[in-house]
Tab-separated table of C-alpha atoms in Angstrom:
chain	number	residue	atom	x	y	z
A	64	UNK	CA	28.011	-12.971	3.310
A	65	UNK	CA	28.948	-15.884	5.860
A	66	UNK	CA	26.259	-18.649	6.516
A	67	UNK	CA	25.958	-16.784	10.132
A	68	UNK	CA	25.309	-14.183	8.755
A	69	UNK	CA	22.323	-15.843	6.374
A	70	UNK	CA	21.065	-17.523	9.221
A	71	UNK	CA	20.726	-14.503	11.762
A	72	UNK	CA	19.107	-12.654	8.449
A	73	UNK	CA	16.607	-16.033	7.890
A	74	UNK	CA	15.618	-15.386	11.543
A	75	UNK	CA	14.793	-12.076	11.512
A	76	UNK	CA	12.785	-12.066	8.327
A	77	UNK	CA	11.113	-15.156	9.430
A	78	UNK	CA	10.542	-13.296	13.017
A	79	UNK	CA	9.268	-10.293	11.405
A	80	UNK	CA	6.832	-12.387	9.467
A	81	UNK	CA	5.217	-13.983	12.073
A	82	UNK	CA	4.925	-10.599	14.199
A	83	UNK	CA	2.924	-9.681	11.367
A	84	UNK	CA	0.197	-11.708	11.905
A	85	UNK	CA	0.068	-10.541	15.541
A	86	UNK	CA	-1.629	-7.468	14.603
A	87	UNK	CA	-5.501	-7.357	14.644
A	88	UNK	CA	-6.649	-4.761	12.216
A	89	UNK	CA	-6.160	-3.849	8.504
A	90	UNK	CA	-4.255	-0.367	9.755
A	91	UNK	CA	-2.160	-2.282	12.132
A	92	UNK	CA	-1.191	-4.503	9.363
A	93	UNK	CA	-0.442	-1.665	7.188
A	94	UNK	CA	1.701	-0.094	9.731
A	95	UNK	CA	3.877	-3.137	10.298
A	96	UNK	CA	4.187	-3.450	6.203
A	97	UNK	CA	5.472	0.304	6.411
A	98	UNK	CA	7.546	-0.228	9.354
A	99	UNK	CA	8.906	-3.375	7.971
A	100	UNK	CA	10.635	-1.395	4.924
A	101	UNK	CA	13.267	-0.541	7.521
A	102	UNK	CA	13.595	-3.818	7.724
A	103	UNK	CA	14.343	-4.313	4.341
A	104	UNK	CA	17.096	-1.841	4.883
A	105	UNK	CA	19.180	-3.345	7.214
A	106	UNK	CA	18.756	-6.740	4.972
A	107	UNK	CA	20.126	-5.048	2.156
A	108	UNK	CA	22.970	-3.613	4.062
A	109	UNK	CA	24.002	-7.462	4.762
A	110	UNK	CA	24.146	-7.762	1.243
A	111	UNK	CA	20.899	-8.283	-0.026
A	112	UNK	CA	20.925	-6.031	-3.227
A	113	UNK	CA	18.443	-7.036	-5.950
A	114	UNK	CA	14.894	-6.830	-4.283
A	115	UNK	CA	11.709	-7.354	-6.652
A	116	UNK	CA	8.383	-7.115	-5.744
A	117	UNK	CA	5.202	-8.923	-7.734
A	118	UNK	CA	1.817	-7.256	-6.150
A	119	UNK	CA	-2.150	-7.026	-7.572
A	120	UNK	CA	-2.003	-3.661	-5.476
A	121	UNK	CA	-1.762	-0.423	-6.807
A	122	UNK	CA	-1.661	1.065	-3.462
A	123	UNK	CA	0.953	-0.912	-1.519
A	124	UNK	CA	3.093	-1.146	-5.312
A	125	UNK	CA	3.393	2.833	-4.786
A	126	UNK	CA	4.120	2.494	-1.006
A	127	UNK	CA	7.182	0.016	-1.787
A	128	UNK	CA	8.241	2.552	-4.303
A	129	UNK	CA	8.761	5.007	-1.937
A	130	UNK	CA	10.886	3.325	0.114
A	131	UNK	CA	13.383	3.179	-2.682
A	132	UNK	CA	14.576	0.060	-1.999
A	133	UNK	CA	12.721	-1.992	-4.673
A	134	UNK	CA	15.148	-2.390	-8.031
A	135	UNK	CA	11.961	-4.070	-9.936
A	136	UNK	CA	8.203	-3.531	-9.163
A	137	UNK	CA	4.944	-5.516	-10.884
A	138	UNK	CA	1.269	-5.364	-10.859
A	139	UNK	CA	0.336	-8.599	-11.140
A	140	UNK	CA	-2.411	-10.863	-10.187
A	141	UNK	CA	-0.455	-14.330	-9.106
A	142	UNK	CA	-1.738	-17.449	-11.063
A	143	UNK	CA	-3.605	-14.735	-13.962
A	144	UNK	CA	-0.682	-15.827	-15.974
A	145	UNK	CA	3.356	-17.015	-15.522
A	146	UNK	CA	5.110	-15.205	-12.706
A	147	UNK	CA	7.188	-12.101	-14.901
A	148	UNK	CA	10.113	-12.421	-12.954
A	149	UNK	CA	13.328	-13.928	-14.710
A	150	UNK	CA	13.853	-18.284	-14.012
A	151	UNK	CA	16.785	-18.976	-11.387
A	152	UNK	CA	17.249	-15.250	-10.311
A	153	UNK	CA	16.893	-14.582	-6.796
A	154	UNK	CA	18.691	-16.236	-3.364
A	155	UNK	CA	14.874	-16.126	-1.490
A	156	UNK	CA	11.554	-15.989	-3.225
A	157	UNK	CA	8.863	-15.206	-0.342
A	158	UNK	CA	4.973	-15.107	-0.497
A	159	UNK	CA	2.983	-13.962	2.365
A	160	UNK	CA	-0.297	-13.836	3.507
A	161	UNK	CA	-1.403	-15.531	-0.395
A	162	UNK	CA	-1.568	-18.893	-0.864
A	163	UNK	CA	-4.514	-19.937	0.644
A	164	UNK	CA	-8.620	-20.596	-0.446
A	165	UNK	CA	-9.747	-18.017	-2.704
A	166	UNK	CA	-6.634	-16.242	-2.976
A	167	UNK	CA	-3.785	-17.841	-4.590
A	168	UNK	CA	-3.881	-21.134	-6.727
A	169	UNK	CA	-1.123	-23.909	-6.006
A	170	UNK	CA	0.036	-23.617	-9.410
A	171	UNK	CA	1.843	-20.412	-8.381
A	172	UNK	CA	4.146	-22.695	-5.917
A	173	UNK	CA	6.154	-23.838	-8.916
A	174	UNK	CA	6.613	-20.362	-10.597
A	175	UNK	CA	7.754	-19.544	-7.258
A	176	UNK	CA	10.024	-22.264	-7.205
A	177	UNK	CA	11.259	-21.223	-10.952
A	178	UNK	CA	12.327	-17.747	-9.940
A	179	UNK	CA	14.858	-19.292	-6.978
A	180	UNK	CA	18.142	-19.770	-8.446
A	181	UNK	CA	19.881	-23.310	-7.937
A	182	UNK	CA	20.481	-23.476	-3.896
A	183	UNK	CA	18.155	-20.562	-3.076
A	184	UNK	CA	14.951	-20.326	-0.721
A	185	UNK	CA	11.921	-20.543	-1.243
A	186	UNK	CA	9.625	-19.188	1.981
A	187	UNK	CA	5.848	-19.636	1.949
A	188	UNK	CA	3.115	-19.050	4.487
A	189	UNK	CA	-1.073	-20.081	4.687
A	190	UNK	CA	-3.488	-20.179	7.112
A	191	UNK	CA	-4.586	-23.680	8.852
A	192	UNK	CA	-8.109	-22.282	9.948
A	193	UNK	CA	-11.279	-24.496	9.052
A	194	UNK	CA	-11.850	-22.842	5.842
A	195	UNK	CA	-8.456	-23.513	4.494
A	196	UNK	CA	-7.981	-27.092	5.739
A	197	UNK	CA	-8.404	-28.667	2.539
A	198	UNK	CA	-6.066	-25.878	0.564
A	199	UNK	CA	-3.329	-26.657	3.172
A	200	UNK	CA	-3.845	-30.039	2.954
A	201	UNK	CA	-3.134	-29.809	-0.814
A	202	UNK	CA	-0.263	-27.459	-0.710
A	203	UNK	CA	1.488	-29.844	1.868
A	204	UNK	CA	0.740	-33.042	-0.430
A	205	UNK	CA	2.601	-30.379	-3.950
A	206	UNK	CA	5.540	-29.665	-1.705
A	207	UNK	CA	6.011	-32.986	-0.694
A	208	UNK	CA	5.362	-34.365	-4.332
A	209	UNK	CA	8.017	-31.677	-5.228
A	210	UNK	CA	10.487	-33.021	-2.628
A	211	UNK	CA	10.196	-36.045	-3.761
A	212	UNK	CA	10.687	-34.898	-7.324
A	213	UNK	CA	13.969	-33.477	-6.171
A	214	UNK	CA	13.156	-29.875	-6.766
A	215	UNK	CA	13.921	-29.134	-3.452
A	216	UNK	CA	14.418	-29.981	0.494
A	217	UNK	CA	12.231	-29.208	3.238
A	218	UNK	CA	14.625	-26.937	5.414
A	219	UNK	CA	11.895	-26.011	8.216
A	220	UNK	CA	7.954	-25.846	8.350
A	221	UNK	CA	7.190	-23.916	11.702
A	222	UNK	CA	3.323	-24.389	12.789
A	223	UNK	CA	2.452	-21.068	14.548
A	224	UNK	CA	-1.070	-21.385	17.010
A	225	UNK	CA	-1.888	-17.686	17.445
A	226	UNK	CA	-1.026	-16.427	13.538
A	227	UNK	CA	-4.013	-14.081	12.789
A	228	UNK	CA	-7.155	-12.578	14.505
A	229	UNK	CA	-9.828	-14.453	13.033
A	230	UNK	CA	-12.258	-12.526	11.083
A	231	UNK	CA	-15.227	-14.795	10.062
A	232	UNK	CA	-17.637	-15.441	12.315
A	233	UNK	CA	-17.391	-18.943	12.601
A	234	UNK	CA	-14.042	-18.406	14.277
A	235	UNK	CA	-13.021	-16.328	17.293
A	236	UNK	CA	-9.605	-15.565	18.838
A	237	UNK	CA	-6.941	-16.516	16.812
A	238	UNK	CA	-6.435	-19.003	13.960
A	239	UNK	CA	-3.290	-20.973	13.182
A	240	UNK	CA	-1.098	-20.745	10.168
A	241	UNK	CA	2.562	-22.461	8.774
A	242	UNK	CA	5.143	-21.277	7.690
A	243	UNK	CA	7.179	-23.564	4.993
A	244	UNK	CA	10.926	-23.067	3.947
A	245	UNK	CA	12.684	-25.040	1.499
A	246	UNK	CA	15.761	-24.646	-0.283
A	247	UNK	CA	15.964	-25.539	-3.951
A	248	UNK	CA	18.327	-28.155	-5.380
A	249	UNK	CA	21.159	-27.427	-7.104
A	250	UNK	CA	21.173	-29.764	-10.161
């Protein structure tokens, strides 16, 4: 695949990501995620070929399934224990819609990071409401650390104002989130 190529497929995944967050209700999301396996498709016609897919989901495990597109499906509960995926196997690791308070600990960043081969992406997402201030504030200060450490470089981080409807009531309209890429190093 040429790097045009990789960057017109970066955009559209990264496009399609934040359209997700557009939606307002838990059907609307679940349409997009069903829609999106088209999506998926046309990647792996690019040249994508070895998708894997790590979910504490039942449900949306037997949905991906179906699509048939999916070489390698887990339940798994991210941070319960290691990440089962092989170390330095895939070109893009991506987590959506998990790291954040109450969800997904920032241990799980580095296990991420482990399953990117040498030169491969890592893409992650959170919410910057009120309630996850402080968990974004500590995710940005482990990516950093781990930039510094030389793990990896800081390719974009694209701050997005209208990400999701807010759902709590101390929040109306829309909250923000970010969306962090980085690409791991080689040696």
């Amino acid at each position: 695949m040429s790097m045009a190529e990789a960057g017109r497929t970066f955009s559209e995944v990264k496009d399609a990501i934040l359209s997700a967050h557009k939606e307002s209700t838990v059907e609307d999301k679940i349409g997009f995620y069903n829609n999106w396996a088209e999506n998926y498709e046309q990647l792996q016609k690019k040249g994508f070929q070895n998708f894997a897919g790590v979910d504490g989901s039942e449900k949306m495990l037997q949905l991906a399934k179906s699509k048939g597109l999916f070489q390698d499906l887990k339940q798994w509960i991210l941070g319960s224990a290691p990440l089962p995926v092989p170390a330095e196997s895939y070109d893009a690791v991506v987590i959506v819609g998990a790291l954040g308070v109450g969800h997904v600990p920032l241990s799980v960043v580095k296990e991420l990071w482990q399953a990117a081969k040498p030169g491969g992406y890592v893409c992650m997402t959170t919410r910057g409401n009120t309630s996850n201030k402080e968990f974004k504030a500590q995710l940005e200060c482990l990516l950093k650390e781990m930039e510094r450490e030389g793990l990896w470089v800081c390719v974009s981080v694209t701050e997005v104002e209208d990400w999701e409807k807010a759902v709590s009531a101390d929040e109306t309209g829309y909250i923000p989130g970010s969306v962090y890429l980085y690409r791991k190093s080689t040696q």
